[in-house]
Coordinates of C-alpha atoms (C1' of nucleotides) in Angstrom, one line a residue:
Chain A
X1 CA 33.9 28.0 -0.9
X2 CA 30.2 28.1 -1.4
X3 CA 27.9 29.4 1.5
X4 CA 25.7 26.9 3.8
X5 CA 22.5 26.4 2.8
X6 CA 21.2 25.8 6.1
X7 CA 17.1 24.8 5.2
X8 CA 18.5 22.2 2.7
X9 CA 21.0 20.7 5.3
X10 CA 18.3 20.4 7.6
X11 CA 15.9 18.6 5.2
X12 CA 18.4 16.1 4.0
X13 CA 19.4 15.0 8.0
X14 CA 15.8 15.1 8.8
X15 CA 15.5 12.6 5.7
X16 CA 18.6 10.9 7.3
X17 CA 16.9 10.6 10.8
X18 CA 13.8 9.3 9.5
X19 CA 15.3 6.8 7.4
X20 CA 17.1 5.8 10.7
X21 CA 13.5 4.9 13.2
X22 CA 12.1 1.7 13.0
X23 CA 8.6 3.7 13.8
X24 CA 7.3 7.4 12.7
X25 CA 8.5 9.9 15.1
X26 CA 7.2 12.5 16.7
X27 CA 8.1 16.1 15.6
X28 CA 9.8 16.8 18.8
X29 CA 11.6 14.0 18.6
X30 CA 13.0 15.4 15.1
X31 CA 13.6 18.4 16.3
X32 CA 15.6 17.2 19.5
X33 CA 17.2 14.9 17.6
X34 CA 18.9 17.4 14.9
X35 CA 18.7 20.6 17.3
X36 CA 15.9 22.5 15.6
X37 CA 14.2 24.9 16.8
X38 CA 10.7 23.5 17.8
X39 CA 8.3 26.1 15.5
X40 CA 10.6 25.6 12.9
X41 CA 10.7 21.8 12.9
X42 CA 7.3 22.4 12.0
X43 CA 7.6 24.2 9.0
X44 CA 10.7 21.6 7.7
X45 CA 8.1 19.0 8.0
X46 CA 5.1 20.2 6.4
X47 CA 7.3 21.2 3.5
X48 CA 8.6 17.8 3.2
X49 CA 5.2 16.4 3.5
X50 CA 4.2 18.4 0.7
X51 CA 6.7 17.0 -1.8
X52 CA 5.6 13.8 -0.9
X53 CA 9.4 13.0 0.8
X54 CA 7.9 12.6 4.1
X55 CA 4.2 11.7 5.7
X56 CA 2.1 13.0 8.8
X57 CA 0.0 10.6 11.0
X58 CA -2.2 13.0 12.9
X59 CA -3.8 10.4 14.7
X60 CA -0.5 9.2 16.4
X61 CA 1.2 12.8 16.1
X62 CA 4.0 11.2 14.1
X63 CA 6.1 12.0 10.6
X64 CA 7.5 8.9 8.8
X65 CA 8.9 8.5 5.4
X66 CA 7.1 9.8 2.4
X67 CA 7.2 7.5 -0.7
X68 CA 9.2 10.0 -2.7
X69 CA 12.0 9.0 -0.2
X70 CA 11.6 5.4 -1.8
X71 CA 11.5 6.7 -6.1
X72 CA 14.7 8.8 -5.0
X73 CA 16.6 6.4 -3.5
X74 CA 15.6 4.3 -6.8
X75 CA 16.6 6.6 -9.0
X76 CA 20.1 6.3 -7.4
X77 CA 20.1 2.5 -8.7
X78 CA 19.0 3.8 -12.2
X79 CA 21.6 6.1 -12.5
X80 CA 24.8 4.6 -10.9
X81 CA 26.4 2.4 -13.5
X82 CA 27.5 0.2 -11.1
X83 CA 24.0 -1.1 -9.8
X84 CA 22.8 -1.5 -13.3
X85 CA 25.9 -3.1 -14.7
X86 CA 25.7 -5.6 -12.2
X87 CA 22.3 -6.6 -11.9
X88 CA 22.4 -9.7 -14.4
X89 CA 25.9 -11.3 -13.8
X90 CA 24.2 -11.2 -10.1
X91 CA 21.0 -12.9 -11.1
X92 CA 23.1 -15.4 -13.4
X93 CA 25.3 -16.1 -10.4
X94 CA 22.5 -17.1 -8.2
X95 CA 21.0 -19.3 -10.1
X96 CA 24.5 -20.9 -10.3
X97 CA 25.0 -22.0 -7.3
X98 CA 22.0 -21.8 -5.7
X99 CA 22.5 -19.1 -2.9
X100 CA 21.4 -15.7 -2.3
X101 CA 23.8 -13.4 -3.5
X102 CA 24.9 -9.1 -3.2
X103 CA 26.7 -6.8 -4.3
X104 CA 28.6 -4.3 -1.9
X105 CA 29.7 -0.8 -1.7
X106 CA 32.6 0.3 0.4
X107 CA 31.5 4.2 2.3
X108 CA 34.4 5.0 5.2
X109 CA 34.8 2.1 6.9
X110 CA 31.7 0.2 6.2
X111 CA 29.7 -1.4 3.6
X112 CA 26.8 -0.9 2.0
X113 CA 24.7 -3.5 0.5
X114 CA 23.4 -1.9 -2.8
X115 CA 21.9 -5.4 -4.5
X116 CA 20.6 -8.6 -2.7
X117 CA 19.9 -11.5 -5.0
X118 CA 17.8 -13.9 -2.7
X119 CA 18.1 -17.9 -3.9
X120 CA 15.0 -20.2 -4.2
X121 CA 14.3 -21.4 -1.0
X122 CA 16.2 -19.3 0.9
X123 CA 15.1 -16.7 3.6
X124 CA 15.9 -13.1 3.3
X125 CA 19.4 -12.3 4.6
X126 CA 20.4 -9.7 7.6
X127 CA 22.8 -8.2 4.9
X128 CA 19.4 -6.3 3.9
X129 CA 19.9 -3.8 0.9
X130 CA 20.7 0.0 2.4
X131 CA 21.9 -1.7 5.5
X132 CA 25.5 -0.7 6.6
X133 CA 28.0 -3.0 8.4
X134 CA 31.4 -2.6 9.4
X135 CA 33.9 -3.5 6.5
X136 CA 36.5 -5.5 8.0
X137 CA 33.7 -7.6 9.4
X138 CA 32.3 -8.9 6.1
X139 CA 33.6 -11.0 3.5
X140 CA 32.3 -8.5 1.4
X141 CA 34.1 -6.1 3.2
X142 CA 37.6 -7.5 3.3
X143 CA 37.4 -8.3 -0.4
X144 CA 37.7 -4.4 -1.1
X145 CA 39.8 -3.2 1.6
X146 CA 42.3 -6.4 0.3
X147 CA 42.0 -4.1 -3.6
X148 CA 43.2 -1.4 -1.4
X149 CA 46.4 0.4 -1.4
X150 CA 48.2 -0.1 2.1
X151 CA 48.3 3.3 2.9
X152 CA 44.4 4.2 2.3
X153 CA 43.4 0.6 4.3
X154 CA 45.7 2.4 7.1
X155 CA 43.8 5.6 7.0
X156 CA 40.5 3.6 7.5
X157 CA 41.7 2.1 10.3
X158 CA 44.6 3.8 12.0
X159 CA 44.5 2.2 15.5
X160 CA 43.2 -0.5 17.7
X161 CA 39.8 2.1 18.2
X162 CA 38.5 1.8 14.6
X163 CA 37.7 -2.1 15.2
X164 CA 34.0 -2.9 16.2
X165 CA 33.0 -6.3 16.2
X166 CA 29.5 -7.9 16.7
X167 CA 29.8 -11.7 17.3
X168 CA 33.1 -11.2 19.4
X169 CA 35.3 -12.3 16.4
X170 CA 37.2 -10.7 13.3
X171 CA 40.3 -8.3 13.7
X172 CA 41.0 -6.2 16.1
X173 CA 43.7 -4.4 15.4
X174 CA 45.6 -2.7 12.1
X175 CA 48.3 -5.9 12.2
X176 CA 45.6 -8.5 12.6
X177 CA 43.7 -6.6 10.0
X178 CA 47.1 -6.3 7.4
X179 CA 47.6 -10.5 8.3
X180 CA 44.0 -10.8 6.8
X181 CA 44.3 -9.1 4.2
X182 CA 47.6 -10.5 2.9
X183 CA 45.8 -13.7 2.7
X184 CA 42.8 -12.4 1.1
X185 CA 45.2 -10.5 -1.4
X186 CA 47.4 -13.7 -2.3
X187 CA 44.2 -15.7 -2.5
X188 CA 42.0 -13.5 -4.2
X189 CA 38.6 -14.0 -2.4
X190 CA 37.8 -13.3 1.1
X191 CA 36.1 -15.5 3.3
X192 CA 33.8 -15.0 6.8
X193 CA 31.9 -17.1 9.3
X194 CA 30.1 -16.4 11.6
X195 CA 31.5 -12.4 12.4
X196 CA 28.4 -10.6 11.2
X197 CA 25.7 -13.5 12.2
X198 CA 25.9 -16.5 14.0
X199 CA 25.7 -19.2 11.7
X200 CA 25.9 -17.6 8.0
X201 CA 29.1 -17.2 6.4
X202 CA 30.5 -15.8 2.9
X203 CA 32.8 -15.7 0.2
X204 CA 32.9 -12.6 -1.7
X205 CA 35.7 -11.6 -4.7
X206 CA 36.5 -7.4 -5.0
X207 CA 35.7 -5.5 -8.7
X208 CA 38.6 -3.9 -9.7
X209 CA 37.7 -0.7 -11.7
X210 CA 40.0 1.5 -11.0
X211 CA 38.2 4.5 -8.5
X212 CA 35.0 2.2 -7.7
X213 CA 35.3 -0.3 -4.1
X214 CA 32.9 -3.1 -4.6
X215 CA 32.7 -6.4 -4.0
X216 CA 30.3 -9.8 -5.3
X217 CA 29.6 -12.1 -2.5
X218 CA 27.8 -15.3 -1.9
X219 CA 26.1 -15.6 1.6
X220 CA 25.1 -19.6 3.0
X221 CA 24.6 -21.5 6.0
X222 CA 27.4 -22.3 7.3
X223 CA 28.0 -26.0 7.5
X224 CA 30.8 -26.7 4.8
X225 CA 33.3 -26.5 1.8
X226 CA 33.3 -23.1 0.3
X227 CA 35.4 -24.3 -2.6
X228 CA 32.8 -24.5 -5.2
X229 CA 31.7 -21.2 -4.5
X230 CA 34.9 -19.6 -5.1
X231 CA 35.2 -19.6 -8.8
X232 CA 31.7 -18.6 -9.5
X233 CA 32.1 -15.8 -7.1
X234 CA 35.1 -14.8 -8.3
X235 CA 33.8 -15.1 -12.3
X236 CA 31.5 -12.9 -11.6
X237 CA 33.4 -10.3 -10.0
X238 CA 35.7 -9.9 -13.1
X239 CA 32.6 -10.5 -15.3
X240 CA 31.2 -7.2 -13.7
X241 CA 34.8 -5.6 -13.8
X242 CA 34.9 -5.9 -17.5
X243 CA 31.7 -4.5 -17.9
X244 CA 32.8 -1.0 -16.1
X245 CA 35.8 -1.1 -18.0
X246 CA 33.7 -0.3 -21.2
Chain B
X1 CA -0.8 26.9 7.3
X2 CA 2.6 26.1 7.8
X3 CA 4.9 28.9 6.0
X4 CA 7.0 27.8 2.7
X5 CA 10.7 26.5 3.7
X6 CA 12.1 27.4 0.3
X7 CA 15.7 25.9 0.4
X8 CA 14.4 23.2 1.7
X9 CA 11.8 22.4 -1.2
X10 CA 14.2 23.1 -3.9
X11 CA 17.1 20.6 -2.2
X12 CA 13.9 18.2 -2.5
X13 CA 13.1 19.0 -6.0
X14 CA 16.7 18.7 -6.9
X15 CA 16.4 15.3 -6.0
X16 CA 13.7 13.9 -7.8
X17 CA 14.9 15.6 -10.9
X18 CA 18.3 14.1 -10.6
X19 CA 16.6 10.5 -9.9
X20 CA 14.6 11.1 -13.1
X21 CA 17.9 11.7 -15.3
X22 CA 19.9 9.1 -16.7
X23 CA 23.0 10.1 -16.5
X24 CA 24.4 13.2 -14.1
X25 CA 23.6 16.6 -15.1
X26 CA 25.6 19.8 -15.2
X27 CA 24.5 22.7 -12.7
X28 CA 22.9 25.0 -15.1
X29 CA 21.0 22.3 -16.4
X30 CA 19.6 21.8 -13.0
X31 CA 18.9 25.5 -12.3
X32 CA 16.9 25.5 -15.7
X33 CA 14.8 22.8 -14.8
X34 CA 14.2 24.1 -11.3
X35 CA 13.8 27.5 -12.2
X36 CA 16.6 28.5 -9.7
X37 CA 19.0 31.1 -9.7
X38 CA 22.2 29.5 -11.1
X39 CA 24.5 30.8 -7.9
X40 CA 21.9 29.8 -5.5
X41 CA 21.6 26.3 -7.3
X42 CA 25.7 25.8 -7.1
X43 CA 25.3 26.6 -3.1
X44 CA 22.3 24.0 -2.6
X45 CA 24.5 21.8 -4.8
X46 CA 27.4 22.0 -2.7
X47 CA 25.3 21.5 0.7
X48 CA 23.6 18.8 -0.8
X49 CA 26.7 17.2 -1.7
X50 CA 28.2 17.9 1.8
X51 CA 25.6 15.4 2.8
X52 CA 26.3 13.2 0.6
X53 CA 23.0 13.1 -1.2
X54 CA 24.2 14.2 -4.3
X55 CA 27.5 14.0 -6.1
X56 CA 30.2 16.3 -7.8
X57 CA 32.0 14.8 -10.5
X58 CA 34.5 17.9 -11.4
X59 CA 36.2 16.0 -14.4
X60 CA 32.8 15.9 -16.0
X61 CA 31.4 19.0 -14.8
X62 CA 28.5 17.2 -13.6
X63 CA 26.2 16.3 -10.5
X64 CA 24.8 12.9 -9.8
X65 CA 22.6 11.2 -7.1
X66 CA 24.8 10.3 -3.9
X67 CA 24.6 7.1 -1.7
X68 CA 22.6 8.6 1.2
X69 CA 19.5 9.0 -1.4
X70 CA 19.6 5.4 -1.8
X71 CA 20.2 4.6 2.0
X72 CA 17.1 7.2 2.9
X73 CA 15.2 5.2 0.0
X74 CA 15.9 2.0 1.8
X75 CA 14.9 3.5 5.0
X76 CA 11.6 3.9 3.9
X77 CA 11.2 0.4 2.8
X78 CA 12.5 -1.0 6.5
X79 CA 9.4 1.6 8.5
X80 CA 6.9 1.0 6.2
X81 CA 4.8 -1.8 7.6
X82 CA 3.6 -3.0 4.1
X83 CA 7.1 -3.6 2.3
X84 CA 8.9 -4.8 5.7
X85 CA 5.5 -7.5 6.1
X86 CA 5.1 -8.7 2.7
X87 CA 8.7 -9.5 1.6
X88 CA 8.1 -13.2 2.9
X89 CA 5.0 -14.1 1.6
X90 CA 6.1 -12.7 -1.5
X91 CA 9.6 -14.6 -1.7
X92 CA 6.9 -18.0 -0.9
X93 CA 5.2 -16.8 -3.9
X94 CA 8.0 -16.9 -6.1
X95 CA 9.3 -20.1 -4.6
X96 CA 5.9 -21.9 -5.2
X97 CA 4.6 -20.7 -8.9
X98 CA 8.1 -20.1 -10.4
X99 CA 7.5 -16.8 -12.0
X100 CA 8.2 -13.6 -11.0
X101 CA 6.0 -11.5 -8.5
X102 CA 5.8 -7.8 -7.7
X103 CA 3.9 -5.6 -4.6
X104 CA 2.9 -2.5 -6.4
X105 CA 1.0 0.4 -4.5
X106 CA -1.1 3.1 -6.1
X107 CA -0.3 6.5 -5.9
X108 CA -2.6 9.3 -7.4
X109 CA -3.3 7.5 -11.0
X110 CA 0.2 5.7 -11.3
X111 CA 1.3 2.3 -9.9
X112 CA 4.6 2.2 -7.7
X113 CA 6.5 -0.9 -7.9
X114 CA 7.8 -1.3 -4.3
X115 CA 9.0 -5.0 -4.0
X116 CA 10.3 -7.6 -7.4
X117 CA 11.2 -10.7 -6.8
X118 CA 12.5 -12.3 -9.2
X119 CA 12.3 -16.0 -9.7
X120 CA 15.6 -17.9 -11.2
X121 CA 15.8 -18.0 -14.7
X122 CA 13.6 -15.4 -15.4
X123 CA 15.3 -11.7 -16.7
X124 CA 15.0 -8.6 -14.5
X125 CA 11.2 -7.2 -15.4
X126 CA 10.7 -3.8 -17.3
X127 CA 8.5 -3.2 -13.9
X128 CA 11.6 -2.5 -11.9
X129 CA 11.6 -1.1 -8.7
X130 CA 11.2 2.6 -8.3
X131 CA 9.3 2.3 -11.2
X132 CA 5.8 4.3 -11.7
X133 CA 3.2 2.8 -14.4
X134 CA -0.4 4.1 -15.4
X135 CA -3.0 2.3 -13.0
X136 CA -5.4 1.4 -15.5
X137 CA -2.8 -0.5 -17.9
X138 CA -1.6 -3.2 -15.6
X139 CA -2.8 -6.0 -13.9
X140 CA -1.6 -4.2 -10.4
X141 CA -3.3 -0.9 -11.0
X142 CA -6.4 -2.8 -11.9
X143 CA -6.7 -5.1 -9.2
X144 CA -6.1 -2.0 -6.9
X145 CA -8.5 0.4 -8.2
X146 CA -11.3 -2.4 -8.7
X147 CA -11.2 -2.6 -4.8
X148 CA -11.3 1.3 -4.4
X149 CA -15.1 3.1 -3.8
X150 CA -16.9 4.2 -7.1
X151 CA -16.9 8.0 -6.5
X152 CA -12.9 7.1 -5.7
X153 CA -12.2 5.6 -9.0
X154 CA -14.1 8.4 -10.9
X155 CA -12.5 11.3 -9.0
X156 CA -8.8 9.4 -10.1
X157 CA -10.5 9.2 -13.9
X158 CA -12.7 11.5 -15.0
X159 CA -13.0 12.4 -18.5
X160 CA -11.3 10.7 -21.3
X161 CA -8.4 12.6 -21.1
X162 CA -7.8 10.7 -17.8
X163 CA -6.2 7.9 -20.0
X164 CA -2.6 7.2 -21.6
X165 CA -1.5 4.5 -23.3
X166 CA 1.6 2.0 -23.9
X167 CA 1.1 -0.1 -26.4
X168 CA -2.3 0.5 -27.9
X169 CA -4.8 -1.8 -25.8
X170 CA -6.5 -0.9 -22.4
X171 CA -9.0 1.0 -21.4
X172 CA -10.0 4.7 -22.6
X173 CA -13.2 5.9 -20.8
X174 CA -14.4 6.2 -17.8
X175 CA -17.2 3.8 -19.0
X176 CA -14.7 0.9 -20.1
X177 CA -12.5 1.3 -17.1
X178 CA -16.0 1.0 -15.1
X179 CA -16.7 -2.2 -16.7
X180 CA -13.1 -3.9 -16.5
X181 CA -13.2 -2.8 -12.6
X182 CA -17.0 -4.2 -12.6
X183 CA -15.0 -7.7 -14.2
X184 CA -12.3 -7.6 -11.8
X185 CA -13.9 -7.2 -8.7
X186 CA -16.4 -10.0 -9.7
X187 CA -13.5 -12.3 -10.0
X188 CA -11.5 -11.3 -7.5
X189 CA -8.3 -10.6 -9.6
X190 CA -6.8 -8.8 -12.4
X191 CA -5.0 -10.0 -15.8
X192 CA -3.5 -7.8 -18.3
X193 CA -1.8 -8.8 -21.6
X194 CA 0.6 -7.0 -23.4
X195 CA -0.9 -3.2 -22.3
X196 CA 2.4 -2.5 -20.6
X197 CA 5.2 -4.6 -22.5
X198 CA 4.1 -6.9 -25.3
X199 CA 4.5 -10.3 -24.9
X200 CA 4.3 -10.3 -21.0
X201 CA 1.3 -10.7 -19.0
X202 CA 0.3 -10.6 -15.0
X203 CA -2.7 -11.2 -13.0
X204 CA -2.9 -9.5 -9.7
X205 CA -4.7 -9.5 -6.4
X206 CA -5.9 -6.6 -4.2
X207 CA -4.3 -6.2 -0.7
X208 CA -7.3 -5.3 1.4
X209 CA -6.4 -3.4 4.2
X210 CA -7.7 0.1 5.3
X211 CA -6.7 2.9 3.7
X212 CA -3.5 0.9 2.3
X213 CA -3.9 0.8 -1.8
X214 CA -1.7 -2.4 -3.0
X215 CA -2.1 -5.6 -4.9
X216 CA 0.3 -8.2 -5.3
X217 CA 0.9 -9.5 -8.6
X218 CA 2.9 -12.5 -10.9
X219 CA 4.2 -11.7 -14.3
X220 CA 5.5 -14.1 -17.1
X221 CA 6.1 -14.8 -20.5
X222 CA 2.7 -14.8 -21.9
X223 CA 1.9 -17.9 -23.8
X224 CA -0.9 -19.5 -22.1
X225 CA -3.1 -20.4 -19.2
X226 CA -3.7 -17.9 -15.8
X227 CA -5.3 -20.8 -14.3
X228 CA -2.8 -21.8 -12.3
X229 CA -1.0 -18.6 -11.1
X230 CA -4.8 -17.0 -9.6
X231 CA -5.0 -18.8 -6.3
X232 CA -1.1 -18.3 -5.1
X233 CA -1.7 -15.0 -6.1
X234 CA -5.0 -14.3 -4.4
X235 CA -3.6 -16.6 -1.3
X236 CA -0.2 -14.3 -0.7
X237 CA -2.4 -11.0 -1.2
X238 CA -4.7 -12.2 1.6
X239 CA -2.0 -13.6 3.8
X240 CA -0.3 -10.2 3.9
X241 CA -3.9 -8.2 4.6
X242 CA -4.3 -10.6 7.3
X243 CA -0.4 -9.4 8.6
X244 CA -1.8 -5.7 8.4
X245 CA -4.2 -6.1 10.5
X246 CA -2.9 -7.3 13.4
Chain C
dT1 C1' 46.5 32.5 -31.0
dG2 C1' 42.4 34.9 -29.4
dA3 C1' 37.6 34.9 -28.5
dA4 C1' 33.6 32.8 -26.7
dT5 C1' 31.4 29.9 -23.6
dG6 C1' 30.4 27.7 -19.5
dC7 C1' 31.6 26.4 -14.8
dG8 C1' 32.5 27.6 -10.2
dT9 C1' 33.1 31.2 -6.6
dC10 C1' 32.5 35.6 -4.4
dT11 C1' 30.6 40.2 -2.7
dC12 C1' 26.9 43.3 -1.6
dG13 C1' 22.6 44.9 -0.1
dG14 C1' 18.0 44.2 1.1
dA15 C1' 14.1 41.4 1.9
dT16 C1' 12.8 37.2 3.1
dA17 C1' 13.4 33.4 6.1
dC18 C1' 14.0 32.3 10.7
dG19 C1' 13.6 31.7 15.9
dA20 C1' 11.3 33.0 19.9
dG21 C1' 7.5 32.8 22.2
dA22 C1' 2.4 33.0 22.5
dC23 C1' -1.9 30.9 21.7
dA24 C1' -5.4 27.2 20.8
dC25 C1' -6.6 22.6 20.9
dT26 C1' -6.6 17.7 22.2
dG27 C1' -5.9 13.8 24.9
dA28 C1' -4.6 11.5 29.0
dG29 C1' -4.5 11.1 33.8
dA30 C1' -5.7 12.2 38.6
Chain D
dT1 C1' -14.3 17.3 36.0
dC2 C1' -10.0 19.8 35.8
dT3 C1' -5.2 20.2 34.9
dC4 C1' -1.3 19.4 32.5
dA5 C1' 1.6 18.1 28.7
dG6 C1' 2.2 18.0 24.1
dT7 C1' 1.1 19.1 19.3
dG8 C1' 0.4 22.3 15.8
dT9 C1' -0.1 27.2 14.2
dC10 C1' 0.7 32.0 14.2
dT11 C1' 2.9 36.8 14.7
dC12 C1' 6.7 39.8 15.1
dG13 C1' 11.1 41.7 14.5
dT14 C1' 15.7 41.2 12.9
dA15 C1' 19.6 39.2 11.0
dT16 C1' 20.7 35.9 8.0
dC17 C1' 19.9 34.1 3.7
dC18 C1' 19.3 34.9 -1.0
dG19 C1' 19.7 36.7 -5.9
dA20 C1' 22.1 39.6 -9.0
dG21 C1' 25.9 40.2 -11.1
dA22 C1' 30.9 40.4 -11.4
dC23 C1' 35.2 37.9 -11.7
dG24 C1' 38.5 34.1 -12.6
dC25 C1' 39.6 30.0 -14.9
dA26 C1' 39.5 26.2 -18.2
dT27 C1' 38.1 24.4 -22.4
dT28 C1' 36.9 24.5 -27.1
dC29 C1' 36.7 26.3 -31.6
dA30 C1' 37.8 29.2 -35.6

DNA sequence: TGAATGCGTCTCGGATACGAGACACTGAGA
DNA sequence: TCTCAGTGTCTCGTATCCGAGACGCATTCA
């Protein structure tokens, strides 16, 4: 078992914090935060600052994100097939049907949106890229965990504690969660309204390449038939799928 | 001065090299190109994997980027004030000319693409995001460093060795950059033709605001008139100084 | 099959990195 | 104006972190 590397830790959760705060923060605040010792919080930051992954504002006493924060977390687009594999069946799926589009990650028990296609016309979605959200909550997030071998979708959530919910709707327990899925399974698309934003809903079809847990979805107001949604959504998804398979 | 925080820098460094590779990279590899001691580099590895900024893949003997480098990168985006204000006005852009538009920010002599919007029909652009370009070859870089202070400009260029090329075309002296700028801050805008990727063209407008360095700029097929792209061009870049400075 | 190469892990010793705490400076509030 | 709180920098001593190098294992090639 390699040794810790403690400095490196440090610099990667600081970059985690950061990335975390609406505002720059101050260096206390860092330190506190990640229980570093004050003088040495210093030092963390200034090295950061000078590879560019984090900034100082002396005139407000505050560290934000550096710009090399931004190239890296770019680079991990470049170099995951996925995101690149993806990026033009998304594009051609938008303008499809007309709607802003994503495609999603499955981390733990949330999702990740990696790609946000945004339709003419339409405003930029909640579902932000790089935001997490909790998976059985999504559309998105159901199409994956439905991909899922029972026994992993049981480790995710093992009891009535792992449910969160943020509209006061969606599962809240491991049987309402199996019921779900069994529909979403026998179906092959999952649907959601209204359980991550009032008003919105989605359709979103899982990519089946063997270790990778991702899913297409389509996000609209919600006021209406999702059928012709479905096979678009769901043509895309296997579109993707045979790409990976390559 | 601040002391050095060695591990921490080289867990840095890691990362930007790995977001500069293609594909993952074995550990020696990375040790070469760091100049690190190959045990300590399978230690930082390890931590930095812990972390989930970076990623073991065993079968392969390899180490590739990890998802909290793209979450950290998309933290950045949602606390700087520039890309979190000017995603609207550019998605309006988009919506109103039909072409593609880009917010670009200047870093040292390079361009950093930090927003793309892409407008339907149109492929993904060449100026992805994450994506650094010379200043002086595209529209962007142009419009940005026309708006910059003489002494500025000449302190960023200042012999002839100052100046790379893509495709052949676009300034290389200090004297013709001097006169492009002199053009391009006359009018208000920048164009560029084919310097970056032949057969595509942009025109660009200056976001004036402080000691923020970015332009705004639409990018097409090229096979005709600017005419008609310059004023919703010009219009978004001023809309979003005006959001600045609030 | 055996040898060579490269990956990953481990131990040891010493020197470098680290934390504690002090100091200087600045800005805000009474 | 003075005081206090907070930010940023610095020194010192020590213990923890680091590099060198050895070892084990797996894969590839002759």
């Amino acid at each position: 078992m390699p040794r810790p590397v403690p400095a490196a830790t440090a610099a990667l959760r600081v970059l985690r914090f950061l990335s975390g705060q609406p505002v720059p923060v101050s260096a206390v605040r860092i330190a506190e935060a990640l229980e570093l010792p004050r003088s040495s919080a210093y030092h963390l930051l200034t090295a950061m600052a000078d590879e560019d992954f984090v900034v100082h504002y002396p005139d407000d006493r505050t560290w934000g994100m550096g710009i090399a924060a931004w190239e890296v977390g770019h680079g991990f687009a470049r170099q995951e097939p996925l995101a690149r594999l993806a990026r033009v069946p998304l594009a051609r799926l938008v303008d499809r049907v007309g709607q802003s589009a994503h495609l999603v990650v499955l981390h733990g028990t949330e999702v990740l949106y990696v790609i946000e296609e945004r339709a003419p016309g339409r405003p930029p979605l909640v579902t932000d890229v790089g935001v997490r959200l909790p998976a059985h909550l999504t559309a998105s997030g159901r199409a994956i965990l439905a991909s899922l071998p029972g026994p992993q979708v049981t480790a995710l959530y093992p009891d009535k504690a792992s449910f969160t919910s943020r509209t006061g709707s969606g599962p809240r327990s491991p049987t309402e969660l199996r019921r779900l899925l069994a529909t979403t399974r026998q179906r092959g698309y999952a649907t959601e309204d209204g359980e991550v934003t009032a008003g919105f809903a989605s359709v979103a079809a899982p990519i089946e390449a063997g270790t990778i847990h991702a899913s297409v979805a389509v996000t609209w107001q919600s006021r209406g038939d999702v059928g012709d949604l479905v096979e678009p959504v769901r043509q895309t998804a296997a579109e993707i799928t045979r790409r990976l398979r390559h």
